[in-house]
JSON list of C-alpha atoms in Angstrom, two decimals:
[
{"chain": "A", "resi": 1, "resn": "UNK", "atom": "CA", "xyz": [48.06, -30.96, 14.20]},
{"chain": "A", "resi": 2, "resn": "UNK", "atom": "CA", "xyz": [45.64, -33.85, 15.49]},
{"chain": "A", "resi": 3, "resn": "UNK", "atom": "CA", "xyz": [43.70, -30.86, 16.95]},
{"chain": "A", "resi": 4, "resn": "UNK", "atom": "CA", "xyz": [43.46, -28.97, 13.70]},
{"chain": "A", "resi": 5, "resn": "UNK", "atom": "CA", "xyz": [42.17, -32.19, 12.13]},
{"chain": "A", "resi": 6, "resn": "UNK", "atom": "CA", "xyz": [39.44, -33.37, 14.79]},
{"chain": "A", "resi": 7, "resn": "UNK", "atom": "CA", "xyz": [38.33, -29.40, 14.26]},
{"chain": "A", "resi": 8, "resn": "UNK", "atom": "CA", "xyz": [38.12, -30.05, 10.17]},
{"chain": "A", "resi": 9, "resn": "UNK", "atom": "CA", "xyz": [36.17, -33.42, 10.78]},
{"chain": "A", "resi": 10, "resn": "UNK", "atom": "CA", "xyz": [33.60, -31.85, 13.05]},
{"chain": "A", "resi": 11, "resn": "UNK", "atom": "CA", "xyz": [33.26, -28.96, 11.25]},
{"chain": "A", "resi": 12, "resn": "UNK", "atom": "CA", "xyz": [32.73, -31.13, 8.02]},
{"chain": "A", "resi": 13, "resn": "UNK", "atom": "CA", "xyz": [30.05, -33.23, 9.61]},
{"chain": "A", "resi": 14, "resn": "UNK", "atom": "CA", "xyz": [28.22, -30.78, 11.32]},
{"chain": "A", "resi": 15, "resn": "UNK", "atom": "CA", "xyz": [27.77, -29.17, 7.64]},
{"chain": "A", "resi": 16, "resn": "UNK", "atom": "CA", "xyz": [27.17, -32.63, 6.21]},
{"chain": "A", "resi": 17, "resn": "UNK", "atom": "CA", "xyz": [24.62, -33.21, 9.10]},
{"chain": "A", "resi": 18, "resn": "UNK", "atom": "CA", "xyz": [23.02, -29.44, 8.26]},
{"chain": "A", "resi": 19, "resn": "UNK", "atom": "CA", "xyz": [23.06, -30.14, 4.58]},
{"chain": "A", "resi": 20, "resn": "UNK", "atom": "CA", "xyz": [21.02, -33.38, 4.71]},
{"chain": "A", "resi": 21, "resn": "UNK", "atom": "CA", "xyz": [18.33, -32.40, 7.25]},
{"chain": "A", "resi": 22, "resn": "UNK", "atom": "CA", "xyz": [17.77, -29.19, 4.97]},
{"chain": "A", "resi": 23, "resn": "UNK", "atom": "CA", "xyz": [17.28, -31.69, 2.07]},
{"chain": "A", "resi": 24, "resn": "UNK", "atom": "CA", "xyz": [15.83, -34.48, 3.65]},
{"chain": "A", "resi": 25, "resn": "UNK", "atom": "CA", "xyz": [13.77, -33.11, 7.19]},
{"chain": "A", "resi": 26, "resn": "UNK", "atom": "CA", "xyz": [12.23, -30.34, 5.66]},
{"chain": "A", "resi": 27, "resn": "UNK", "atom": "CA", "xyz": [9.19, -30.76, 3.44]},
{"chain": "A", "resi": 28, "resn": "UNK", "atom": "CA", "xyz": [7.17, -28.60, 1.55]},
{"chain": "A", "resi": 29, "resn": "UNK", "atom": "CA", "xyz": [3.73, -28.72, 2.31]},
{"chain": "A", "resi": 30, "resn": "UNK", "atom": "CA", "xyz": [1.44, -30.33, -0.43]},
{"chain": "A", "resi": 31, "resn": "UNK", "atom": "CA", "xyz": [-0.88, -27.96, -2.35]},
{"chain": "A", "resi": 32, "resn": "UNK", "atom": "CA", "xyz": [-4.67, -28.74, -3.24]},
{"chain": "A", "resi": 33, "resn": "UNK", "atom": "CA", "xyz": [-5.54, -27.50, -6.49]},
{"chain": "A", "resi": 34, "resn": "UNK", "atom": "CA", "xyz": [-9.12, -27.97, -6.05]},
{"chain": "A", "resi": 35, "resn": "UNK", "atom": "CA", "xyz": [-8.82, -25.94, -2.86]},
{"chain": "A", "resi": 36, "resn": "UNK", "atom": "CA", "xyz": [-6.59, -23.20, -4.03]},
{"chain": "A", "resi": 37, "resn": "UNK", "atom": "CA", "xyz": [-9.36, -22.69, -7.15]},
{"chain": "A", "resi": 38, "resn": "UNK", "atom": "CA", "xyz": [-12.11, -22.56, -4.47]},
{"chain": "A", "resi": 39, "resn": "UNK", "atom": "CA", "xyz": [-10.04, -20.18, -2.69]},
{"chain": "A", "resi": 40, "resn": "UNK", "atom": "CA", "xyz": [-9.38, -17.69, -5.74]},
{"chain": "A", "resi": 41, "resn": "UNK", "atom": "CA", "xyz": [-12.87, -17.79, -6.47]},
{"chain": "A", "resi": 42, "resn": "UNK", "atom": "CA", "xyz": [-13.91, -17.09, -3.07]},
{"chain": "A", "resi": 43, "resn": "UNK", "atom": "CA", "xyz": [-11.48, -13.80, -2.90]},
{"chain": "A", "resi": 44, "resn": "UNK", "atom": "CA", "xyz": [-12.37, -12.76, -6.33]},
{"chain": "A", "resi": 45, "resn": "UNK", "atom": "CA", "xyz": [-16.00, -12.43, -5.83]},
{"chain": "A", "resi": 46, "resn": "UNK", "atom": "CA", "xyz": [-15.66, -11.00, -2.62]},
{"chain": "A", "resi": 47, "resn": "UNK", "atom": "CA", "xyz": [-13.60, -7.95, -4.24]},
{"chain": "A", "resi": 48, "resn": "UNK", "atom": "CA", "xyz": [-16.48, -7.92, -6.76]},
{"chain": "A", "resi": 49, "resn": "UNK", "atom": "CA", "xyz": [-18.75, -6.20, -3.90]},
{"chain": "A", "resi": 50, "resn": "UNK", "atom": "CA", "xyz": [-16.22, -3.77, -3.00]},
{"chain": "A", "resi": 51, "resn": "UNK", "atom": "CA", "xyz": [-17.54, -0.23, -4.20]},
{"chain": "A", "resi": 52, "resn": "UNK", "atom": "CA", "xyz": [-14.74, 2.27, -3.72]},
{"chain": "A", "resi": 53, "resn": "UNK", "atom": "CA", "xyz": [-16.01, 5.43, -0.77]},
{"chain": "A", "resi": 54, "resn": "UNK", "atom": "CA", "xyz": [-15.96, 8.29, -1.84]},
{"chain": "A", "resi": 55, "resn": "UNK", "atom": "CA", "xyz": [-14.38, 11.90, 0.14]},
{"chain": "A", "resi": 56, "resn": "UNK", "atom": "CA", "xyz": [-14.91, 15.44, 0.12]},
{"chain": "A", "resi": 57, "resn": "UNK", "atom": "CA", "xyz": [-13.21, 17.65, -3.06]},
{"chain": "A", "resi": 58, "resn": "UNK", "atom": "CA", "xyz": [-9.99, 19.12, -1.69]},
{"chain": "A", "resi": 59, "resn": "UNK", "atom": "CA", "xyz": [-7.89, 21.88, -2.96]},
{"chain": "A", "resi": 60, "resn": "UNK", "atom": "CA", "xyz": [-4.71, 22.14, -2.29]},
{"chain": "A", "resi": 61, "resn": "UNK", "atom": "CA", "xyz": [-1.91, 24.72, -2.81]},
{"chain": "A", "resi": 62, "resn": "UNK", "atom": "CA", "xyz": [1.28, 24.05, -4.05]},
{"chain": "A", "resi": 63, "resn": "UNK", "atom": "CA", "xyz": [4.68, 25.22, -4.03]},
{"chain": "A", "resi": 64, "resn": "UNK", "atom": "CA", "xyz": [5.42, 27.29, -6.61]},
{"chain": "A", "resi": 65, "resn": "UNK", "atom": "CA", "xyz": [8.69, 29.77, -7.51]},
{"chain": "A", "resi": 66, "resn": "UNK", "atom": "CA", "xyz": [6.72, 31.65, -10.26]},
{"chain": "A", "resi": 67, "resn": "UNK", "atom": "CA", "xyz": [4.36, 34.73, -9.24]},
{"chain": "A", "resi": 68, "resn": "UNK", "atom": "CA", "xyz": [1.32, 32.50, -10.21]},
{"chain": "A", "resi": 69, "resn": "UNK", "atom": "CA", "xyz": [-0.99, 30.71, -7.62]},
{"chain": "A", "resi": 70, "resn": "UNK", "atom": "CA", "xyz": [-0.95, 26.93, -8.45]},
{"chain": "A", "resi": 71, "resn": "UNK", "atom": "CA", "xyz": [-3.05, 24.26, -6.33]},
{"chain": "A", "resi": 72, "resn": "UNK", "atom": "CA", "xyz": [-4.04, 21.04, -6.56]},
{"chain": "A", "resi": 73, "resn": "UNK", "atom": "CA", "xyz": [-7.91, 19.73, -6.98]},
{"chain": "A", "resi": 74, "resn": "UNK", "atom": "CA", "xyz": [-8.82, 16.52, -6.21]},
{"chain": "A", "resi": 75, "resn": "UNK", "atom": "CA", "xyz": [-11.62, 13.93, -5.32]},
{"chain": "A", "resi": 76, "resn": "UNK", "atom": "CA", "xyz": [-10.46, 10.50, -3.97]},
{"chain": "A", "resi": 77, "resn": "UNK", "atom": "CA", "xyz": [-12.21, 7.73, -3.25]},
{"chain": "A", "resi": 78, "resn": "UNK", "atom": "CA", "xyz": [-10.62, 4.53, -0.90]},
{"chain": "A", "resi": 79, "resn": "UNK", "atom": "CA", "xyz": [-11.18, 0.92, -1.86]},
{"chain": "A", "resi": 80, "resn": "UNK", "atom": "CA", "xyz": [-10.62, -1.51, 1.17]},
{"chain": "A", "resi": 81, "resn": "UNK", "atom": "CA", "xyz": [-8.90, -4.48, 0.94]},
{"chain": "A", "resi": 82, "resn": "UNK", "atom": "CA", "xyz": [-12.46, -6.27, 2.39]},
{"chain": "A", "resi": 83, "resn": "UNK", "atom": "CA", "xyz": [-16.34, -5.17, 3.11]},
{"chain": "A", "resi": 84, "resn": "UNK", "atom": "CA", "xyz": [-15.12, -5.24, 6.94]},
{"chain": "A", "resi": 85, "resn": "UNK", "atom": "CA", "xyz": [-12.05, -2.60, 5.56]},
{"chain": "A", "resi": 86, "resn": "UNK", "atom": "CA", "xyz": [-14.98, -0.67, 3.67]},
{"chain": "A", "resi": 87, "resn": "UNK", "atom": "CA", "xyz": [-17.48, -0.58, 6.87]},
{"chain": "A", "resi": 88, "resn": "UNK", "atom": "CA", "xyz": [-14.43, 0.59, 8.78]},
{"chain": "A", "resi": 89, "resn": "UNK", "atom": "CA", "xyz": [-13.49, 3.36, 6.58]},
{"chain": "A", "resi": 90, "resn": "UNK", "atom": "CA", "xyz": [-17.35, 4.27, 5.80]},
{"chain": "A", "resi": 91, "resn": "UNK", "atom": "CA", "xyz": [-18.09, 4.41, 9.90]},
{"chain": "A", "resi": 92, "resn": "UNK", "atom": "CA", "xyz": [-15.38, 6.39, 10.22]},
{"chain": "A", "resi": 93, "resn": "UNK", "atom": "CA", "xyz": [-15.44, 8.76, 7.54]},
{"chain": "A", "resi": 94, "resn": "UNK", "atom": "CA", "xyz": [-15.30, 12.16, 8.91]},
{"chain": "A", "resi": 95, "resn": "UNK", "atom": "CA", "xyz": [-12.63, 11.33, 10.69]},
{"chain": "A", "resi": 96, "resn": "UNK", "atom": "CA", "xyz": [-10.94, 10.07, 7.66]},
{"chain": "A", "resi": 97, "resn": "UNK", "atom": "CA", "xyz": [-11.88, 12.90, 6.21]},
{"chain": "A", "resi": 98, "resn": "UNK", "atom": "CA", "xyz": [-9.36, 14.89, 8.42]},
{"chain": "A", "resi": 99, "resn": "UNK", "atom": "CA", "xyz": [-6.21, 12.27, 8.13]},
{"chain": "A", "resi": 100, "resn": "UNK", "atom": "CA", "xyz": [-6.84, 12.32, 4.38]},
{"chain": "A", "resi": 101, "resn": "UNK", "atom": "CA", "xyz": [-6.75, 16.04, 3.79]},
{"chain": "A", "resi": 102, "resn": "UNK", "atom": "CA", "xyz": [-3.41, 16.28, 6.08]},
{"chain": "A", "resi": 103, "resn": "UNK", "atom": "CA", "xyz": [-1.87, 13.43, 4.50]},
{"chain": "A", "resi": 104, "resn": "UNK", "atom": "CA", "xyz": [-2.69, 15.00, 1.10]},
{"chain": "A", "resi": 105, "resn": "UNK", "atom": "CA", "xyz": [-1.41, 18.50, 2.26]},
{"chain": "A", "resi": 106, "resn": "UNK", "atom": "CA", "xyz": [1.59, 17.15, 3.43]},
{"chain": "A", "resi": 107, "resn": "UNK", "atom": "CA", "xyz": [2.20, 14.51, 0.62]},
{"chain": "A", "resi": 108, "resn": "UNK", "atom": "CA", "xyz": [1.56, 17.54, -2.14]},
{"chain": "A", "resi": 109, "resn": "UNK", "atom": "CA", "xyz": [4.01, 19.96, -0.19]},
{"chain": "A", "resi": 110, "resn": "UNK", "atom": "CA", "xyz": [6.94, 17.67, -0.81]},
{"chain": "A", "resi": 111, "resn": "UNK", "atom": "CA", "xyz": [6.09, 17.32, -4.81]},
{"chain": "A", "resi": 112, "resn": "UNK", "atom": "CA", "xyz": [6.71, 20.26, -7.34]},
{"chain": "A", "resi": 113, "resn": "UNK", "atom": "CA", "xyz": [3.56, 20.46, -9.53]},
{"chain": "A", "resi": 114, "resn": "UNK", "atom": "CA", "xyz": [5.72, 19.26, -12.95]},
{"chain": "A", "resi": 115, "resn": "UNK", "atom": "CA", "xyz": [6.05, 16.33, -10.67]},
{"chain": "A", "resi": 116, "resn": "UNK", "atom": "CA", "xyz": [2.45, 15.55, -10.32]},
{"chain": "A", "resi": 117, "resn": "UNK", "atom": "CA", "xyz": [1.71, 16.55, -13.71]},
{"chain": "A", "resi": 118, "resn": "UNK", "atom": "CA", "xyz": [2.98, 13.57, -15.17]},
{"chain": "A", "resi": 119, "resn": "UNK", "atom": "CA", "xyz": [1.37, 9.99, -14.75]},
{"chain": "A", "resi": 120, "resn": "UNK", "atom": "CA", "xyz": [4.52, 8.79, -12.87]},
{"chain": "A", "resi": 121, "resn": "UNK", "atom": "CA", "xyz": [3.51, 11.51, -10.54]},
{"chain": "A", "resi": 122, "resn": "UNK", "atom": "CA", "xyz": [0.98, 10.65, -9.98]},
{"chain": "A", "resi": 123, "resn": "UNK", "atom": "CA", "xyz": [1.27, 6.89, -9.18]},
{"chain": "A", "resi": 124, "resn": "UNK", "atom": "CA", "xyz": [3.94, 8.18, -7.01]},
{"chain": "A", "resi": 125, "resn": "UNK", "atom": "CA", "xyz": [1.61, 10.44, -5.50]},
{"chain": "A", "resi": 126, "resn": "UNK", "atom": "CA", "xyz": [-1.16, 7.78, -4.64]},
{"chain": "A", "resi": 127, "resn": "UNK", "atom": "CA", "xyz": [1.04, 5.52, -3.08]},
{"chain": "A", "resi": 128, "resn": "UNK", "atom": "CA", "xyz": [2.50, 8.16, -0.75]},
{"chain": "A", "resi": 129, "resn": "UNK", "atom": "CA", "xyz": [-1.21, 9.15, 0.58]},
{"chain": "A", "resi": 130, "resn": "UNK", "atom": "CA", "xyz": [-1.81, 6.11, 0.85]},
{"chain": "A", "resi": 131, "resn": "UNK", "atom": "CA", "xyz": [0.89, 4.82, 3.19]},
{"chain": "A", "resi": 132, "resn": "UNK", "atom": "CA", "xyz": [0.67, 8.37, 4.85]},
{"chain": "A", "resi": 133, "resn": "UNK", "atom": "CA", "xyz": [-2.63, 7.69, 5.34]},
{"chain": "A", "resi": 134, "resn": "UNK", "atom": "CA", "xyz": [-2.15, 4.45, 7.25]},
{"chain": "A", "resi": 135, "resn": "UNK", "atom": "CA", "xyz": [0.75, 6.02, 9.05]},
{"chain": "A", "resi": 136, "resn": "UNK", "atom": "CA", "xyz": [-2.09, 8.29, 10.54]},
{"chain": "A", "resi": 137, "resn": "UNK", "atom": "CA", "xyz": [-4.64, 6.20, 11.49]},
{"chain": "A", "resi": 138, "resn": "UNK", "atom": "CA", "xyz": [-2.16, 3.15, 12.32]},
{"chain": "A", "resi": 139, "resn": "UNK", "atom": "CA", "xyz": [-3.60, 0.25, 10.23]},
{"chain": "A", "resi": 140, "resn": "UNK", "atom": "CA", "xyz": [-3.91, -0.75, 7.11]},
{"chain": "A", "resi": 141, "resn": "UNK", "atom": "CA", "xyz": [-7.11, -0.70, 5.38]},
{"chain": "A", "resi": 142, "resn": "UNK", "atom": "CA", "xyz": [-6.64, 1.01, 1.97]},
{"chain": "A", "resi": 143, "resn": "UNK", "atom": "CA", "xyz": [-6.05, -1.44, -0.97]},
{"chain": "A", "resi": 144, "resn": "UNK", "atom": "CA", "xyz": [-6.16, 1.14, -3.40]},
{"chain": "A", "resi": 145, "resn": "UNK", "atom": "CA", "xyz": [-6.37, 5.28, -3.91]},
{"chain": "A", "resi": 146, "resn": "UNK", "atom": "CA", "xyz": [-8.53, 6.15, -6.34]},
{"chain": "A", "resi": 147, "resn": "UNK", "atom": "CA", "xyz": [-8.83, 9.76, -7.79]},
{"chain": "A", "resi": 148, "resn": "UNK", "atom": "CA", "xyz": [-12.05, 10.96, -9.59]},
{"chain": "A", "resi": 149, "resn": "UNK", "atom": "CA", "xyz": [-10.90, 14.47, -10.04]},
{"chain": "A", "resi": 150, "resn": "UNK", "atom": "CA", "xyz": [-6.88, 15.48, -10.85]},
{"chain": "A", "resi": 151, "resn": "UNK", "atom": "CA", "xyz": [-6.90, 18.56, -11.56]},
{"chain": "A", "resi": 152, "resn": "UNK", "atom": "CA", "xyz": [-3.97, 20.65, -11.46]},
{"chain": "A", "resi": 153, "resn": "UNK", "atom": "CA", "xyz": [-4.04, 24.63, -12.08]}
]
């Protein structure tokens, strides 16, 4: 019984101890204002002289139970997440090129065109190529897929 007891009290004080460093140890660091403004400025007019790079038109077919043909047309340009992203992306473009039109073939194989039809779809269907697209080259550079043609026939 005296056993059970000494067990209870350490038990309580070690949560008691636990408690009050967790309240007391640990302090949140203070935040500038001044330098989180100069900070939100800085980022904000860096992503002002990001200009979105532009790829190669790609057509794509897609599945389709019905007798008629149906494919996907599109034109997408990539937006970095910083001008060292964007002169990444532009010195490698060609290769791009390639990882972008099989991430697009395989993203648009998995999606019935109905699905990519509607503007769910295609939300759904930028943020797949874009994390399939930084599955393939193993980083992540792409902020943003942007398309400048949709076209769906």
């Amino acid at each position: 019984m005296k056993i059970i007891m000494m067990l209870n009290l350490v038990v309580v004080l070690a949560s008691l101890g636990l408690v009050s460093y967790a309240h007391l140890g640990i302090k949140k660091p203070e935040l500038n204002p001044e330098s989180e403004l100069e900070s939100l400025k800085s980022e904000a007019i860096e992503s002002t002289k990001l200009v979105p790079i532009r790829f190669d038109k790609v057509i794509v077919n897609l599945q389709s139970r019905k007798t008629r043909l149906r494919f996907l047309d599109v034109e997408i340009n990539l937006l970095g997440y910083t001008l060292n992203d964007q002169k990444i992306i532009e010195k490698n473009k060609s290769l791009y090129q390639t990882f972008l039109n099989d991430t697009l073939i395989d993203v648009s194989a998995k999606m019935k065109p109905h699905e990519l039809n509607s503007v769910t779809g295609k939300l759904l269907f930028s943020s797949k190529v874009k994390n399939g697209f930084k599955y393939k080259i193993g980083k992540d550079l792409v902020k943003r897929v942007l398309f400048t043609r949709f076209v769906i026939q």
